[in-house]
Amino acid sequence: MIQIHDNFFEIYIEENEVQDAVQQVAQQINLNYFSKDVLLVCVLNGSFMFTADLMKNLTVRSEVTFVKYKSYEGTESTGEVKEIMGIQVPIKDKEIIIVEDIVDTGQTLSHIYKVLQKHQPKSIKTATLLYKPKAYKGTLPIDYVGKEIPNDFVVGYGLDYDEQGRHLPAIYKLKD
Ligand code: IMP
Ligand code: MG
């Protein structure tokens, strides 16, 4: 068990299981983008670790760019998505994949999707390491999912609890 700020967390997804999920997503992308170029749009901050490991496992030609959005305070979604840094490169006619660490209500993903769509990429797909299907209120299909999880608050592997815990190579959940 570990403590972050005022809360206790217990191990939830071991490091090797996280890496298996990453590889499984990479394999699907490698198949679907065979002979295509792909641009990964990493959603900061949470997705930096997933995006890095995902990219290392890609055999298709890939590039990466970063956007930054914020919706969470503490362990709750604020219900509002704030743009800190929008898309920095031209994406018109590109095949892009939005890379998220976790999809919870889906608000962040759908917001980013709409913003990017305006730039007329050739295609937009979505990838996430973790997905909470019971919390999801969106309509967008999530094309690549590493692992589905229940509605627990999790930290580690890029995911934070008020900016702490991102460094952990495994994923931990809030102890109830
Ligand atoms: P959504 O907009 O509700 O889907 O929330 C997505 C964003 O909230 C993610 O990109 C994360 O930054 C954050 N988030 C959602 N669930 C968790 C969690 O369990 N732990 C840490 N961050 C989370
Ligand atoms: Mg966060």
Coordinates of C-alpha atoms and ligand atoms in Angstrom, one line a residue:
M1 CA 0.0 0.0 0.0
I2 CA 1.2 3.5 -0.7
Q3 CA 0.1 7.0 0.5
I4 CA -0.4 10.0 -1.8
H5 CA -1.4 13.2 -0.1
D6 CA -4.2 12.3 2.3
N7 CA -5.3 9.0 0.6
F8 CA -4.1 5.3 0.5
F9 CA -3.8 3.3 -2.7
E10 CA -3.3 -0.4 -3.3
I11 CA -1.8 -2.2 -6.3
Y12 CA -4.3 -2.7 -9.0
I13 CA -2.5 -3.5 -12.3
E14 CA 1.0 -4.8 -12.1
E15 CA 3.7 -3.3 -14.4
N16 CA 3.9 -6.4 -16.7
E17 CA 0.1 -6.3 -17.1
V18 CA 0.3 -2.6 -18.0
Q19 CA 3.0 -3.4 -20.6
D20 CA 0.9 -6.3 -22.0
A21 CA -2.0 -3.9 -22.5
V22 CA 0.3 -1.3 -24.2
Q23 CA 1.7 -4.0 -26.6
Q24 CA -1.8 -5.2 -27.5
V25 CA -2.9 -1.7 -28.5
A26 CA 0.4 -1.3 -30.5
Q27 CA -0.2 -4.6 -32.3
Q28 CA -3.7 -3.5 -33.4
I29 CA -2.4 -0.1 -34.7
N30 CA 0.5 -1.9 -36.5
L31 CA -2.1 -4.1 -38.3
N32 CA -4.6 -1.3 -39.1
Y33 CA -2.0 1.3 -40.2
F34 CA 0.1 -1.0 -42.3
S35 CA 1.8 1.1 -45.0
K36 CA 0.2 4.3 -43.6
D37 CA 1.8 7.1 -41.6
V38 CA 0.2 7.8 -38.2
L39 CA 0.3 11.0 -36.1
L40 CA -0.2 10.3 -32.3
V41 CA -1.8 13.2 -30.5
C42 CA -0.7 12.7 -26.9
V43 CA -3.0 14.3 -24.4
L44 CA -0.9 15.8 -21.6
N45 CA -0.2 15.3 -18.9
G46 CA -1.5 11.9 -18.1
S47 CA -0.7 10.2 -21.5
F48 CA 3.0 10.9 -21.6
M49 CA 4.1 7.5 -20.4
F50 CA 1.6 5.5 -22.4
T51 CA 2.4 7.4 -25.5
A52 CA 6.1 6.8 -25.1
D53 CA 5.7 3.1 -24.6
L54 CA 3.1 2.8 -27.3
M55 CA 5.4 4.5 -29.8
K56 CA 8.3 2.2 -28.9
N57 CA 6.1 -0.7 -29.9
L58 CA 4.9 0.7 -33.2
T59 CA 6.4 -0.7 -36.4
V60 CA 4.3 1.6 -38.6
R61 CA 5.8 5.0 -39.4
S62 CA 4.7 7.4 -36.6
E63 CA 5.1 11.0 -35.4
V64 CA 3.9 12.5 -32.2
T65 CA 2.5 15.8 -31.1
F66 CA 1.1 17.1 -27.8
V67 CA -2.0 18.9 -26.6
K68 CA -2.9 19.7 -23.1
Y69 CA -6.3 19.7 -21.5
K70 CA -7.5 19.6 -17.9
S71 CA -10.8 18.4 -16.4
Y72 CA -9.9 16.8 -13.1
E73 CA -9.4 18.3 -9.6
G74 CA -8.4 15.8 -6.9
T75 CA -10.4 12.6 -7.5
E76 CA -13.4 14.2 -9.3
S77 CA -14.1 15.4 -12.8
T78 CA -15.0 19.1 -12.8
G79 CA -17.4 18.6 -15.7
E80 CA -15.5 21.3 -17.6
V81 CA -12.7 20.8 -20.1
K82 CA -10.0 23.5 -20.2
E83 CA -7.6 23.9 -23.1
I84 CA -4.1 24.7 -21.8
M85 CA -2.4 24.0 -25.2
G86 CA -4.2 23.3 -28.4
I87 CA -2.8 21.4 -31.5
Q88 CA 0.6 22.8 -32.5
V89 CA 1.1 21.3 -36.0
P90 CA -0.9 21.1 -39.2
I91 CA -3.1 18.0 -39.2
K92 CA -5.0 18.5 -42.4
D93 CA -5.2 15.2 -44.3
K94 CA -3.3 13.3 -41.7
E95 CA -4.2 10.0 -40.1
I96 CA -4.3 10.8 -36.4
I97 CA -4.9 8.9 -33.2
I98 CA -5.8 10.7 -30.0
V99 CA -3.9 9.0 -27.2
E100 CA -5.5 9.2 -23.7
D101 CA -4.4 7.7 -20.5
I102 CA -7.9 7.1 -19.3
V103 CA -11.4 7.6 -20.5
D104 CA -13.9 8.2 -17.7
T105 CA -17.0 10.3 -18.6
G106 CA -15.6 10.8 -22.1
Q107 CA -16.0 14.6 -21.9
T108 CA -12.3 15.3 -22.5
L109 CA -12.0 12.9 -25.4
S110 CA -15.1 14.2 -27.1
H111 CA -14.0 17.8 -26.6
I112 CA -10.6 17.2 -28.2
Y113 CA -12.2 15.2 -31.0
K114 CA -14.4 18.1 -32.0
V115 CA -11.5 20.6 -31.8
L116 CA -9.3 18.4 -34.0
Q117 CA -12.1 17.6 -36.5
K118 CA -12.3 21.2 -37.4
H119 CA -8.7 20.9 -38.8
Q120 CA -9.9 18.3 -41.4
P121 CA -7.6 15.4 -40.7
K122 CA -8.0 12.4 -43.1
S123 CA -9.0 10.2 -40.1
I124 CA -9.3 10.5 -36.3
K125 CA -9.2 7.4 -34.2
T126 CA -9.0 7.2 -30.4
A127 CA -6.8 5.1 -28.1
T128 CA -6.8 4.9 -24.4
L129 CA -4.8 2.7 -21.9
L130 CA -7.7 2.5 -19.5
Y131 CA -11.4 2.8 -20.0
K132 CA -14.2 3.1 -17.4
P133 CA -17.3 1.8 -19.4
K134 CA -19.7 2.4 -16.5
A135 CA -18.7 6.1 -16.3
Y136 CA -18.7 6.7 -20.0
K137 CA -21.4 9.1 -21.2
G138 CA -20.1 9.7 -24.7
T139 CA -21.1 8.5 -28.1
L140 CA -17.7 8.4 -29.8
P141 CA -16.4 4.9 -30.4
I142 CA -13.1 4.2 -28.6
D143 CA -11.1 2.4 -31.2
Y144 CA -8.2 1.1 -29.1
V145 CA -8.6 0.2 -25.4
G146 CA -5.8 -1.3 -23.3
K147 CA -7.9 -2.4 -20.4
E148 CA -11.4 -1.8 -19.1
I149 CA -11.7 -1.0 -15.4
P150 CA -14.6 -0.3 -12.9
N151 CA -15.3 3.2 -11.6
D152 CA -12.3 3.3 -9.3
F153 CA -10.0 6.2 -9.0
V154 CA -6.5 5.1 -10.1
V155 CA -3.0 6.5 -10.2
G156 CA 0.4 5.6 -11.6
Y157 CA 1.9 5.2 -15.1
G158 CA 1.3 8.9 -15.9
L159 CA -2.0 9.1 -14.0
D160 CA -2.0 11.5 -11.0
Y161 CA -3.8 12.4 -7.9
D162 CA -3.3 16.1 -7.7
E163 CA -0.1 15.8 -9.7
Q164 CA 1.5 13.1 -7.5
G165 CA 1.9 9.4 -8.4
R166 CA 2.6 9.8 -12.1
H167 CA 6.1 8.1 -11.8
L168 CA 4.7 4.8 -10.6
P169 CA 5.3 2.0 -13.2
A170 CA 2.3 0.1 -12.1
I171 CA -1.3 1.3 -11.5
Y172 CA -2.8 1.7 -8.0
K173 CA -6.4 2.2 -7.0
L174 CA -7.9 4.3 -4.1
K175 CA -8.4 2.0 -1.1
D176 CA -12.0 1.9 0.1
Ligands
IMP1 P1 -13.2 12.3 -18.6 O1 -13.2 13.6 -19.4 O2 -14.2 12.3 -17.6 O3 -13.3 11.1 -19.6 O4 -11.8 12.3 -17.9 C1 -10.6 12.1 -18.5 C2 -9.4 12.8 -17.8 O5 -9.6 12.8 -16.4 C3 -8.2 11.9 -18.0 O6 -7.5 12.3 -19.1 C4 -7.5 12.0 -16.7 O7 -6.6 13.0 -16.8 C5 -8.5 12.3 -15.7 N1 -9.0 11.1 -15.0 C6 -10.1 10.4 -15.1 N2 -10.2 9.3 -14.3 C7 -9.1 9.3 -13.6 C8 -8.5 8.4 -12.6 O8 -9.1 7.4 -12.1 N3 -7.3 8.8 -12.1 C9 -6.6 9.9 -12.5 N4 -7.1 10.7 -13.5 C10 -8.3 10.4 -14.0
MG2 MG -5.1 14.1 -14.5

